[in-house]
Amino acid sequence: MPGTPLTRSFIDELDHDIHTSITDTTEVFAPFTGEKIHDLPVSAVDDVTDAATKARAAQKRWFATGFEHRRRVLLRAHDLLLERRELLIDALQTETGKTRGQAFEEVFIGASATRYYAVSAKSVLRPRARRAGIPLVIRTQVSYRPKGLVGVITPWNYPLSLSLFDVIPALAAGNGVVQKADNQGALSILAARRAFIDAGVPAELWAVVTGDGTEIGNAVVDAANYVCFTGSTATGKKVAARGAEALTAVSLELGGKNPMIVLDDVDPRTAAQNAVYACYASLGQLCVSIERIYVQRSVADAFTREFVARTAALVQGPAFDFSTDVGSLTLPSQLERVQAHVDDAVAKGATVLTGGSARPDLGPLFFEPTVLTDVTDEMDCSRNETFGPVVAITVVDSADQAIAAANDSEFGLNASVFSGSISRARRVAHLIDAGSININEGYRATFSSVDAPMGGMKQSGLGRRNGREGILRFVDARTVANATGLMTLPRTGAEFAKLSGVMILMLVALKAIRRR
């Protein structure tokens, strides 16, 4: 089958949208087949500097247009994303190797985030009165000003949705953007960006650069007033350190080793059916994908039996339609990592209940969805993120033991609790160290809730995307206060002597009436 349904002319058009002044290129290959998709133009450091300069100039004009104009443009872009969904899905499948259904999820959530920020930016960022230190005597207001230029560094696994989670609130708040696209996800990003440009976003306001991750990524950090990074914890720490040199704030969504707890009051069959998707969507190449399952003993046999059967029955293959359940890994390095984790676990005593092998008969980067048991701490897959279709099931005797095991990790990005009682599941969720916790779902309950913040604890990140928090990171809060003239504040010793008693009485009275 062909490596992509995208036409050569369309790919060439998108390549021309990359901000570059050099002729260097790098080859990009289709995960499904290993065929070359295109020779991707790459950028130089000077291109990042030039893009930043032009984006800053465009940002001043964009901010001046006001919230209503930005709202109209972003809502038009939302409509264009939906109109062009098949093309966007084709691009996502071509570059990532995920199924059509999971590519559709990216477009759906990206459009949801676009609509959300288009309609909510004004209400979140409008100036608001705040309680003054001396009521009636002082009047205080807080307003917001955009940071200016936002740097966005995006990974290859969810290039469209993770881009829009960061780029759109930045634009809605009145900022410009320079985005470093991963080489493997550039077409998907550029295709989505084209919808926004056609809707009225100035082309120079949102620049896309490509190239070496360290060199070009560092240039983006250096050029920006705020940086969003999604990727590994190790690289995220380097981004944070570089930003700190210039006091540039960052938000980081980093690695995870996400746990699921299956309590003893579940219907094992239903829980297993839902858990399978949480583990193997995008073949596990999702920052919030489940890699560890802790199941209480009384339901462990039934749950595991159904989970393994469901996993083994998944339809895997390369298809640009909805005929498959799971697709391919994206990069050769991912295949090597997954195989190494499985081989290491088996060599040290783990049991493979299903899967465990590559599928070269399907394509160069296919690996079977894999279920392991008897996983111990000395195995690489126990604590390190696999980022692939490998899940370990561990039997526990109590909910407390499951919670302790779930929290015994340096990561804290996503978690899941399955229970027949929502109230019981919420009590357990309250005790889990993770930024997002799903009940009777793996990740989609929180991932799709664009009005709620998303981010990690511990080594899984800093800051939050989505919700009010997701747009407030792109602005500086400013306080403006004025004296009303009702009373002149004391300036001399004599005036303090006269008014200090009155001011103390005011504090006592405010406490008595429980005023802030």
Short mmCIF file of C-alpha atoms in Angstrom, two decimals:
data_model
loop_
_atom_site.label_atom_id
_atom_site.label_comp_id
_atom_site.label_asym_id
_atom_site.label_seq_id
_atom_site.Cartn_x
_atom_site.Cartn_y
_atom_site.Cartn_z
CA MET A 1 0.00 0.00 0.00
CA PRO A 2 1.21 3.58 -0.50
CA GLY A 3 2.90 5.36 2.41
CA THR A 4 0.46 8.25 2.26
CA PRO A 5 -2.75 9.32 0.52
CA LEU A 6 -1.50 12.91 0.51
CA THR A 7 -0.67 14.29 -2.92
CA ARG A 8 2.84 15.36 -3.74
CA SER A 9 1.64 18.85 -4.64
CA PHE A 10 -0.05 19.27 -1.26
CA ILE A 11 3.07 18.12 0.60
CA ASP A 12 5.17 20.56 -1.42
CA GLU A 13 2.78 23.40 -0.57
CA LEU A 14 3.07 22.66 3.13
CA ASP A 15 6.85 22.42 2.95
CA HIS A 16 6.92 25.95 1.55
CA ASP A 17 5.19 27.18 4.73
CA ILE A 18 8.23 26.35 6.88
CA HIS A 19 10.19 29.42 7.89
CA THR A 20 13.61 28.75 6.35
CA SER A 21 16.17 30.53 4.23
CA ILE A 22 18.44 27.57 3.58
CA THR A 23 18.26 24.63 1.21
CA ASP A 24 19.01 21.87 3.70
CA THR A 25 16.49 19.04 4.04
CA THR A 26 16.01 15.87 6.03
CA GLU A 27 14.21 12.72 4.99
CA VAL A 28 10.94 11.78 6.70
CA PHE A 29 9.52 8.27 6.40
CA ALA A 30 6.04 6.76 6.68
CA PRO A 31 5.71 4.46 9.71
CA PHE A 32 3.23 2.17 7.94
CA THR A 33 5.56 1.27 5.09
CA GLY A 34 9.00 2.78 5.61
CA GLU A 35 8.63 4.70 2.34
CA LYS A 36 9.95 8.24 2.20
CA ILE A 37 7.18 10.81 2.58
CA HIS A 38 9.21 13.86 1.65
CA ASP A 39 12.45 15.77 2.07
CA LEU A 40 11.53 18.16 4.86
CA PRO A 41 13.09 21.64 4.63
CA VAL A 42 14.93 22.54 7.83
CA SER A 43 15.57 25.88 9.47
CA ALA A 44 18.70 27.55 10.78
CA VAL A 45 19.14 29.56 13.98
CA ASP A 46 18.99 32.78 11.93
CA ASP A 47 15.59 31.67 10.63
CA VAL A 48 14.29 31.42 14.19
CA THR A 49 15.57 34.93 14.90
CA ASP A 50 13.95 36.28 11.73
CA ALA A 51 10.67 34.50 12.46
CA ALA A 52 10.65 35.89 15.99
CA THR A 53 11.23 39.43 14.76
CA LYS A 54 8.39 39.22 12.26
CA ALA A 55 6.05 37.52 14.75
CA ARG A 56 6.68 40.27 17.30
CA ALA A 57 5.72 42.93 14.76
CA ALA A 58 2.61 40.99 13.75
CA GLN A 59 1.72 40.46 17.42
CA LYS A 60 1.36 44.16 18.10
CA ARG A 61 -1.19 44.48 15.30
CA TRP A 62 -2.95 41.25 16.30
CA PHE A 63 -3.32 42.36 19.93
CA ALA A 64 -4.69 45.70 18.79
CA THR A 65 -7.52 44.01 16.86
CA GLY A 66 -9.19 43.05 20.15
CA PHE A 67 -10.97 40.02 21.52
CA GLU A 68 -13.97 40.10 19.19
CA HIS A 69 -11.86 40.03 16.05
CA ARG A 70 -9.71 37.22 17.40
CA ARG A 71 -12.84 35.32 18.39
CA ARG A 72 -14.28 35.53 14.87
CA VAL A 73 -11.03 34.41 13.26
CA LEU A 74 -10.56 31.46 15.59
CA LEU A 75 -14.15 30.30 15.15
CA ARG A 76 -13.68 30.39 11.37
CA ALA A 77 -10.57 28.30 11.86
CA HIS A 78 -12.59 25.85 13.96
CA ASP A 79 -14.99 25.41 11.05
CA LEU A 80 -12.15 24.92 8.59
CA LEU A 81 -10.58 22.26 10.80
CA LEU A 82 -13.84 20.34 10.64
CA GLU A 83 -14.25 20.87 6.90
CA ARG A 84 -10.71 19.62 6.27
CA ARG A 85 -10.82 16.81 8.80
CA GLU A 86 -10.21 14.01 6.29
CA LEU A 87 -7.10 15.72 4.98
CA LEU A 88 -5.85 16.37 8.52
CA ILE A 89 -6.50 12.76 9.50
CA ASP A 90 -4.59 11.58 6.42
CA ALA A 91 -1.62 13.74 7.44
CA LEU A 92 -1.69 12.45 11.02
CA GLN A 93 -1.82 8.82 9.95
CA THR A 94 0.90 9.37 7.38
CA GLU A 95 3.36 10.80 9.91
CA THR A 96 2.50 8.92 13.10
CA GLY A 97 1.17 5.52 12.00
CA LYS A 98 -1.84 5.72 14.29
CA THR A 99 -5.26 4.42 13.33
CA ARG A 100 -7.87 6.57 11.65
CA GLY A 101 -10.01 6.57 14.78
CA GLN A 102 -7.16 7.80 16.95
CA ALA A 103 -6.21 10.41 14.36
CA PHE A 104 -9.85 11.55 14.37
CA GLU A 105 -9.57 12.03 18.14
CA GLU A 106 -6.73 14.50 17.55
CA VAL A 107 -8.80 16.59 15.16
CA PHE A 108 -11.81 16.45 17.46
CA ILE A 109 -9.92 17.60 20.55
CA GLY A 110 -8.01 20.24 18.58
CA ALA A 111 -11.24 21.74 17.29
CA SER A 112 -12.71 21.62 20.80
CA ALA A 113 -9.76 23.55 22.22
CA THR A 114 -10.02 26.12 19.41
CA ARG A 115 -13.70 26.73 20.07
CA TYR A 116 -13.15 26.87 23.82
CA TYR A 117 -10.50 29.58 23.72
CA ALA A 118 -12.25 31.54 21.00
CA VAL A 119 -15.36 31.96 23.13
CA SER A 120 -13.77 32.14 26.60
CA ALA A 121 -10.68 34.33 26.17
CA LYS A 122 -12.50 37.62 26.65
CA SER A 123 -14.34 36.56 29.80
CA VAL A 124 -11.22 35.04 31.38
CA LEU A 125 -8.94 37.98 30.56
CA ARG A 126 -11.27 40.94 31.03
CA PRO A 127 -10.18 43.50 33.64
CA ARG A 128 -11.64 42.81 37.07
CA ALA A 129 -12.01 44.81 40.25
CA ARG A 130 -10.20 43.38 43.26
CA ARG A 131 -10.69 43.99 46.96
CA ALA A 132 -8.70 47.06 47.95
CA GLY A 133 -6.52 47.18 51.04
CA ILE A 134 -8.70 50.00 52.39
CA PRO A 135 -12.24 49.67 51.00
CA LEU A 136 -13.84 52.85 49.61
CA VAL A 137 -10.55 54.71 50.00
CA ILE A 138 -8.69 52.72 47.34
CA ARG A 139 -10.09 51.24 44.14
CA THR A 140 -8.09 48.33 42.60
CA GLN A 141 -8.29 46.64 39.20
CA VAL A 142 -6.33 43.78 37.63
CA SER A 143 -5.86 43.57 33.88
CA TYR A 144 -3.85 41.29 31.62
CA ARG A 145 -1.30 41.92 28.90
CA PRO A 146 -0.01 39.21 26.54
CA LYS A 147 3.54 38.00 27.07
CA GLY A 148 4.41 38.92 23.49
CA LEU A 149 6.10 35.98 21.77
CA VAL A 150 5.39 32.40 22.82
CA GLY A 151 7.74 29.57 21.88
CA VAL A 152 6.06 26.19 21.39
CA ILE A 153 8.13 23.00 21.09
CA THR A 154 5.94 20.10 19.98
CA PRO A 155 6.59 16.33 19.89
CA TRP A 156 5.89 13.83 17.12
CA ASN A 157 3.26 11.66 18.80
CA TYR A 158 0.25 14.02 18.92
CA PRO A 159 1.41 16.86 16.68
CA LEU A 160 -1.96 18.42 15.92
CA SER A 161 -3.79 18.37 19.24
CA LEU A 162 -0.76 19.16 21.39
CA SER A 163 0.05 22.07 19.09
CA LEU A 164 -3.41 23.56 19.33
CA PHE A 165 -3.55 23.10 23.12
CA ASP A 166 -0.68 25.61 23.33
CA VAL A 167 -0.82 27.73 20.19
CA ILE A 168 -4.52 28.63 20.27
CA PRO A 169 -4.72 30.04 23.81
CA ALA A 170 -1.53 31.97 23.08
CA LEU A 171 -3.14 33.51 19.98
CA ALA A 172 -6.47 34.08 21.74
CA ALA A 173 -4.65 36.07 24.43
CA GLY A 174 -3.04 38.28 21.77
CA ASN A 175 0.41 36.72 21.46
CA GLY A 176 2.56 35.73 18.51
CA VAL A 177 3.99 32.19 18.21
CA VAL A 178 7.17 30.60 16.92
CA GLN A 179 6.72 26.84 16.92
CA LYS A 180 9.45 24.23 16.65
CA ALA A 181 7.78 21.24 14.97
CA ASP A 182 9.23 17.79 15.29
CA ASN A 183 10.33 16.60 11.86
CA GLN A 184 7.97 13.63 12.03
CA GLY A 185 4.93 15.81 12.79
CA ALA A 186 5.58 18.88 10.67
CA LEU A 187 3.05 18.13 7.92
CA SER A 188 0.19 17.69 10.40
CA ILE A 189 1.10 20.95 12.14
CA LEU A 190 1.42 22.85 8.88
CA ALA A 191 -1.88 21.48 7.56
CA ALA A 192 -3.67 22.59 10.73
CA ARG A 193 -1.91 25.97 10.64
CA ARG A 194 -3.08 26.47 7.07
CA ALA A 195 -6.70 26.42 8.30
CA PHE A 196 -5.93 29.25 10.73
CA ILE A 197 -4.10 31.30 8.12
CA ASP A 198 -7.02 30.89 5.72
CA ALA A 199 -9.36 31.95 8.53
CA GLY A 200 -7.50 35.23 9.02
CA VAL A 201 -4.56 34.60 11.36
CA PRO A 202 -1.62 36.56 9.89
CA ALA A 203 0.94 34.11 8.51
CA GLU A 204 3.86 35.82 10.25
CA LEU A 205 2.05 35.71 13.59
CA TRP A 206 2.40 31.91 13.77
CA ALA A 207 5.74 30.78 12.34
CA VAL A 208 6.81 27.14 12.13
CA VAL A 209 10.48 26.17 12.15
CA THR A 210 12.09 22.72 11.89
CA GLY A 211 15.48 21.15 12.32
CA ASP A 212 17.82 19.86 14.98
CA GLY A 213 16.02 19.57 18.30
CA THR A 214 18.80 21.01 20.43
CA GLU A 215 19.98 23.78 18.11
CA ILE A 216 16.61 25.02 16.88
CA GLY A 217 14.84 24.27 20.15
CA ASN A 218 17.37 26.35 22.07
CA ALA A 219 16.96 29.19 19.57
CA VAL A 220 13.20 29.15 20.14
CA VAL A 221 13.68 29.28 23.92
CA ASP A 222 16.12 32.17 23.57
CA ALA A 223 13.76 34.15 21.33
CA ALA A 224 10.56 33.74 23.35
CA ASN A 225 8.96 35.52 26.30
CA TYR A 226 7.31 32.26 27.37
CA VAL A 227 7.94 28.66 26.34
CA CYS A 228 5.69 25.58 26.13
CA PHE A 229 7.47 22.26 25.85
CA THR A 230 6.02 18.77 25.54
CA GLY A 231 8.41 15.83 25.59
CA SER A 232 10.74 13.84 27.79
CA THR A 233 11.57 14.77 31.36
CA ALA A 234 15.29 14.89 30.58
CA THR A 235 14.85 17.39 27.74
CA GLY A 236 12.25 19.36 29.69
CA LYS A 237 14.77 20.00 32.46
CA LYS A 238 17.19 21.42 29.88
CA VAL A 239 14.47 23.69 28.49
CA ALA A 240 13.65 24.92 32.00
CA ALA A 241 17.31 25.58 32.79
CA ARG A 242 17.88 27.50 29.58
CA GLY A 243 14.75 29.57 30.12
CA ALA A 244 15.81 30.34 33.68
CA GLU A 245 18.99 32.01 32.44
CA ALA A 246 16.83 34.77 30.93
CA LEU A 247 14.04 34.51 33.53
CA THR A 248 11.78 33.12 30.80
CA ALA A 249 8.90 31.18 32.30
CA VAL A 250 8.06 27.74 30.93
CA SER A 251 5.29 25.17 31.07
CA LEU A 252 6.37 21.57 30.67
CA GLU A 253 4.37 18.44 30.01
CA LEU A 254 6.81 15.60 30.46
CA GLY A 255 7.01 11.85 30.93
CA GLY A 256 4.74 9.49 32.80
CA LYS A 257 4.42 5.92 34.02
CA ASN A 258 0.69 6.07 34.36
CA PRO A 259 -1.13 3.67 36.71
CA MET A 260 -4.62 2.21 36.66
CA ILE A 261 -6.29 0.83 39.80
CA VAL A 262 -9.02 -1.78 39.35
CA LEU A 263 -11.05 -2.14 42.55
CA ASP A 264 -12.85 -5.29 43.65
CA ASP A 265 -16.37 -3.94 43.04
CA VAL A 266 -16.04 -3.67 39.24
CA ASP A 267 -17.65 -5.71 36.53
CA PRO A 268 -14.36 -7.30 35.36
CA ARG A 269 -15.51 -7.69 31.77
CA THR A 270 -16.61 -4.09 31.33
CA ALA A 271 -13.55 -2.75 33.13
CA ALA A 272 -11.21 -4.79 30.94
CA GLN A 273 -12.91 -3.66 27.74
CA ASN A 274 -12.43 -0.01 28.66
CA ALA A 275 -8.94 -0.51 30.04
CA VAL A 276 -7.61 -1.96 26.78
CA TYR A 277 -8.19 1.27 24.88
CA ALA A 278 -6.52 3.27 27.64
CA CYS A 279 -3.36 1.21 27.22
CA TYR A 280 -3.06 0.80 23.47
CA ALA A 281 -4.45 3.96 21.85
CA SER A 282 -1.79 5.23 19.44
CA LEU A 283 -0.01 1.98 20.33
CA GLY A 284 0.83 3.40 23.75
CA GLN A 285 2.67 6.41 22.32
CA LEU A 286 0.69 8.90 24.37
CA CYS A 287 1.94 10.78 27.40
CA VAL A 288 -1.19 9.86 29.38
CA SER A 289 -1.42 6.23 28.23
CA ILE A 290 -1.70 3.57 30.95
CA GLU A 291 1.37 1.36 31.46
CA ARG A 292 0.72 -0.15 34.94
CA ILE A 293 -2.44 -1.89 36.16
CA TYR A 294 -3.04 -2.80 39.81
CA VAL A 295 -6.05 -5.07 40.23
CA GLN A 296 -7.52 -6.36 43.48
CA ARG A 297 -7.17 -10.09 43.99
CA SER A 298 -10.86 -11.08 44.08
CA VAL A 299 -11.42 -9.84 40.51
CA ALA A 300 -7.88 -10.28 39.20
CA ASP A 301 -8.38 -13.59 37.38
CA ALA A 302 -11.56 -12.53 35.63
CA PHE A 303 -10.21 -9.07 34.75
CA THR A 304 -6.89 -10.39 33.47
CA ARG A 305 -8.52 -13.13 31.42
CA GLU A 306 -10.84 -10.62 29.70
CA PHE A 307 -8.09 -8.00 29.31
CA VAL A 308 -5.77 -10.49 27.61
CA ALA A 309 -8.54 -11.79 25.35
CA ARG A 310 -9.51 -8.26 24.32
CA THR A 311 -5.89 -7.30 23.73
CA ALA A 312 -5.23 -10.36 21.58
CA ALA A 313 -8.37 -9.65 19.53
CA LEU A 314 -7.31 -6.11 18.56
CA VAL A 315 -7.09 -5.69 14.80
CA GLN A 316 -3.67 -4.30 13.92
CA GLY A 317 -2.45 -3.08 10.58
CA PRO A 318 -1.81 -0.21 8.18
CA ALA A 319 -5.07 1.27 6.94
CA PHE A 320 -6.31 4.72 6.01
CA ASP A 321 -9.83 3.78 7.07
CA PHE A 322 -11.57 2.62 10.26
CA SER A 323 -10.85 -1.09 9.77
CA THR A 324 -8.08 -1.32 12.41
CA ASP A 325 -7.97 -0.93 16.19
CA VAL A 326 -4.25 -0.30 16.61
CA GLY A 327 -1.59 0.91 14.24
CA SER A 328 2.16 1.22 14.13
CA LEU A 329 4.93 2.68 16.23
CA THR A 330 6.20 5.92 14.75
CA LEU A 331 9.99 5.76 14.84
CA PRO A 332 12.64 3.02 14.67
CA SER A 333 13.93 4.20 18.04
CA GLN A 334 10.52 3.46 19.54
CA LEU A 335 10.55 -0.08 18.19
CA GLU A 336 14.02 -0.61 19.64
CA ARG A 337 12.93 0.72 23.05
CA VAL A 338 9.78 -1.39 23.21
CA GLN A 339 11.57 -4.57 22.16
CA ALA A 340 14.35 -3.90 24.67
CA HIS A 341 11.88 -3.44 27.52
CA VAL A 342 10.07 -6.68 26.69
CA ASP A 343 13.30 -8.67 26.23
CA ASP A 344 14.71 -7.35 29.50
CA ALA A 345 11.53 -8.18 31.41
CA VAL A 346 11.33 -11.71 30.02
CA ALA A 347 15.02 -12.35 30.74
CA LYS A 348 14.45 -11.33 34.36
CA GLY A 349 11.39 -13.52 34.90
CA ALA A 350 8.34 -11.67 33.58
CA THR A 351 5.57 -13.63 31.87
CA VAL A 352 4.13 -12.60 28.50
CA LEU A 353 0.38 -13.28 28.48
CA THR A 354 -0.08 -12.04 24.92
CA GLY A 355 1.99 -10.18 22.33
CA GLY A 356 5.64 -9.54 22.94
CA SER A 357 6.90 -9.48 19.36
CA ALA A 358 7.39 -7.18 16.41
CA ARG A 359 5.19 -7.70 13.34
CA PRO A 360 7.37 -7.04 10.30
CA ASP A 361 4.77 -8.83 8.19
CA LEU A 362 2.49 -5.80 8.76
CA GLY A 363 5.13 -3.13 8.34
CA PRO A 364 8.56 -2.07 9.58
CA LEU A 365 7.47 -0.56 12.91
CA PHE A 366 4.55 -2.70 14.07
CA PHE A 367 4.70 -4.31 17.52
CA GLU A 368 2.03 -6.47 19.10
CA PRO A 369 0.02 -5.09 22.02
CA THR A 370 1.68 -6.83 24.95
CA VAL A 371 0.55 -7.85 28.43
CA LEU A 372 3.13 -8.74 31.10
CA THR A 373 2.82 -10.15 34.60
CA ASP A 374 5.42 -10.89 37.29
CA VAL A 375 7.12 -7.55 36.60
CA THR A 376 9.61 -6.59 39.32
CA ASP A 377 11.53 -3.45 40.17
CA GLU A 378 14.80 -4.57 38.59
CA MET A 379 13.15 -4.67 35.14
CA ASP A 380 13.53 -1.63 32.88
CA CYS A 381 9.80 -1.50 32.16
CA SER A 382 8.87 -1.37 35.84
CA ARG A 383 9.62 2.29 36.51
CA ASN A 384 10.82 3.72 33.21
CA GLU A 385 8.35 4.98 30.63
CA THR A 386 8.07 2.52 27.74
CA PHE A 387 5.94 4.78 25.54
CA GLY A 388 4.68 1.80 23.61
CA PRO A 389 2.19 -1.09 23.72
CA VAL A 390 3.48 -2.80 26.87
CA VAL A 391 1.33 -3.08 30.00
CA ALA A 392 2.14 -4.78 33.30
CA ILE A 393 -0.66 -6.26 35.43
CA THR A 394 0.00 -6.65 39.16
CA VAL A 395 -2.35 -8.25 41.69
CA VAL A 396 -2.84 -6.42 45.00
CA ASP A 397 -4.73 -7.32 48.18
CA SER A 398 -6.28 -3.94 48.99
CA ALA A 399 -7.08 -0.49 47.67
CA ASP A 400 -4.45 0.95 50.02
CA GLN A 401 -1.80 -1.32 48.53
CA ALA A 402 -2.85 -0.26 45.03
CA ILE A 403 -2.65 3.42 45.94
CA ALA A 404 0.81 2.99 47.47
CA ALA A 405 2.03 1.16 44.36
CA ALA A 406 0.52 3.76 42.02
CA ASN A 407 2.26 6.57 43.92
CA ASP A 408 5.60 4.75 44.09
CA SER A 409 6.96 6.52 41.05
CA GLU A 410 8.93 9.63 40.20
CA PHE A 411 6.14 10.51 37.74
CA GLY A 412 2.67 11.89 38.32
CA LEU A 413 1.01 12.74 35.03
CA ASN A 414 -2.14 10.65 34.62
CA ALA A 415 -3.95 7.88 36.51
CA SER A 416 -7.15 5.90 36.33
CA VAL A 417 -9.49 4.25 38.84
CA PHE A 418 -12.10 1.65 37.90
CA SER A 419 -14.85 0.96 40.43
CA GLY A 420 -18.52 0.09 40.64
CA SER A 421 -18.94 3.06 42.98
CA ILE A 422 -18.15 6.58 41.79
CA SER A 423 -17.93 7.85 45.36
CA ARG A 424 -15.44 5.12 46.28
CA ALA A 425 -13.42 5.81 43.13
CA ARG A 426 -13.31 9.52 43.98
CA ARG A 427 -11.98 8.74 47.46
CA VAL A 428 -9.22 6.67 45.91
CA ALA A 429 -8.54 9.30 43.24
CA HIS A 430 -8.08 11.91 45.96
CA LEU A 431 -5.09 9.93 47.27
CA ILE A 432 -3.26 9.47 43.95
CA ASP A 433 -0.33 11.72 43.08
CA ALA A 434 -1.21 12.71 39.53
CA GLY A 435 -2.29 15.85 37.72
CA SER A 436 -5.17 14.07 35.93
CA ILE A 437 -7.22 11.18 37.29
CA ASN A 438 -9.94 9.40 35.35
CA ILE A 439 -12.74 7.30 36.78
CA ASN A 440 -13.90 4.30 34.72
CA GLU A 441 -11.90 5.69 31.81
CA GLY A 442 -8.23 5.61 31.03
CA TYR A 443 -7.36 9.11 29.86
CA ARG A 444 -10.07 10.49 27.60
CA ALA A 445 -12.30 11.80 30.40
CA THR A 446 -9.69 14.34 31.46
CA PHE A 447 -7.92 14.72 28.10
CA SER A 448 -11.15 15.87 26.45
CA SER A 449 -12.14 18.25 29.26
CA VAL A 450 -10.59 21.36 27.73
CA ASP A 451 -12.17 23.58 30.40
CA ALA A 452 -10.10 21.80 33.07
CA PRO A 453 -6.32 22.11 33.62
CA MET A 454 -4.01 19.34 32.47
CA GLY A 455 -0.45 18.77 33.61
CA GLY A 456 1.89 16.72 35.74
CA MET A 457 3.15 16.43 39.29
CA LYS A 458 6.63 15.41 40.43
CA GLN A 459 8.87 14.69 37.40
CA SER A 460 5.95 14.88 34.98
CA GLY A 461 6.00 18.61 34.46
CA LEU A 462 5.42 22.20 35.47
CA GLY A 463 2.38 24.36 34.86
CA ARG A 464 -0.93 23.49 33.26
CA ARG A 465 -2.46 23.61 29.80
CA ASN A 466 -6.22 23.84 29.08
CA GLY A 467 -8.88 25.65 31.09
CA ARG A 468 -8.43 29.14 32.53
CA GLU A 469 -4.99 28.10 33.65
CA GLY A 470 -4.06 27.30 30.06
CA ILE A 471 -4.56 30.86 28.86
CA LEU A 472 -3.49 32.74 31.99
CA ARG A 473 0.05 31.40 31.53
CA PHE A 474 0.33 33.51 28.37
CA VAL A 475 -0.38 36.86 30.00
CA ASP A 476 1.12 39.08 32.68
CA ALA A 477 -1.28 40.28 35.35
CA ARG A 478 -1.05 44.00 36.08
CA THR A 479 -2.55 45.81 39.05
CA VAL A 480 -3.73 49.41 38.75
CA ALA A 481 -5.12 51.11 41.85
CA ASN A 482 -6.21 54.64 42.61
CA ALA A 483 -7.16 56.71 45.62
CA THR A 484 -10.83 57.66 45.55
CA GLY A 485 -10.41 60.88 47.52
CA LEU A 486 -12.78 59.77 50.26
CA MET A 487 -9.94 59.92 52.76
CA THR A 488 -6.32 60.99 52.54
CA LEU A 489 -3.93 58.30 53.67
CA PRO A 490 -1.53 59.34 56.44
CA ARG A 491 1.77 60.82 55.33
CA THR A 492 3.30 62.33 58.47
CA GLY A 493 3.81 61.14 62.00
CA ALA A 494 1.05 63.40 63.23
CA GLU A 495 -1.38 62.05 60.61
CA PHE A 496 -0.51 58.43 61.53
CA ALA A 497 -1.14 59.26 65.19
CA LYS A 498 -4.56 60.62 64.29
CA LEU A 499 -5.68 57.88 61.88
CA SER A 500 -4.00 54.67 63.11
CA GLY A 501 -6.79 53.99 65.60
CA VAL A 502 -9.42 54.35 62.91
CA MET A 503 -7.49 52.01 60.61
CA ILE A 504 -7.21 49.38 63.35
CA LEU A 505 -10.97 49.59 63.98
CA MET A 506 -11.49 49.04 60.25
CA LEU A 507 -9.42 45.83 60.34
CA VAL A 508 -11.38 44.56 63.34
CA ALA A 509 -14.69 45.39 61.65
CA LEU A 510 -13.69 43.68 58.39
CA LYS A 511 -12.79 40.52 60.28
CA ALA A 512 -16.07 40.63 62.19
CA ILE A 513 -18.12 40.77 59.02
CA ARG A 514 -15.80 38.20 57.34
CA ARG A 515 -14.72 40.46 54.52
CA ARG A 516 -11.57 39.57 52.69
#
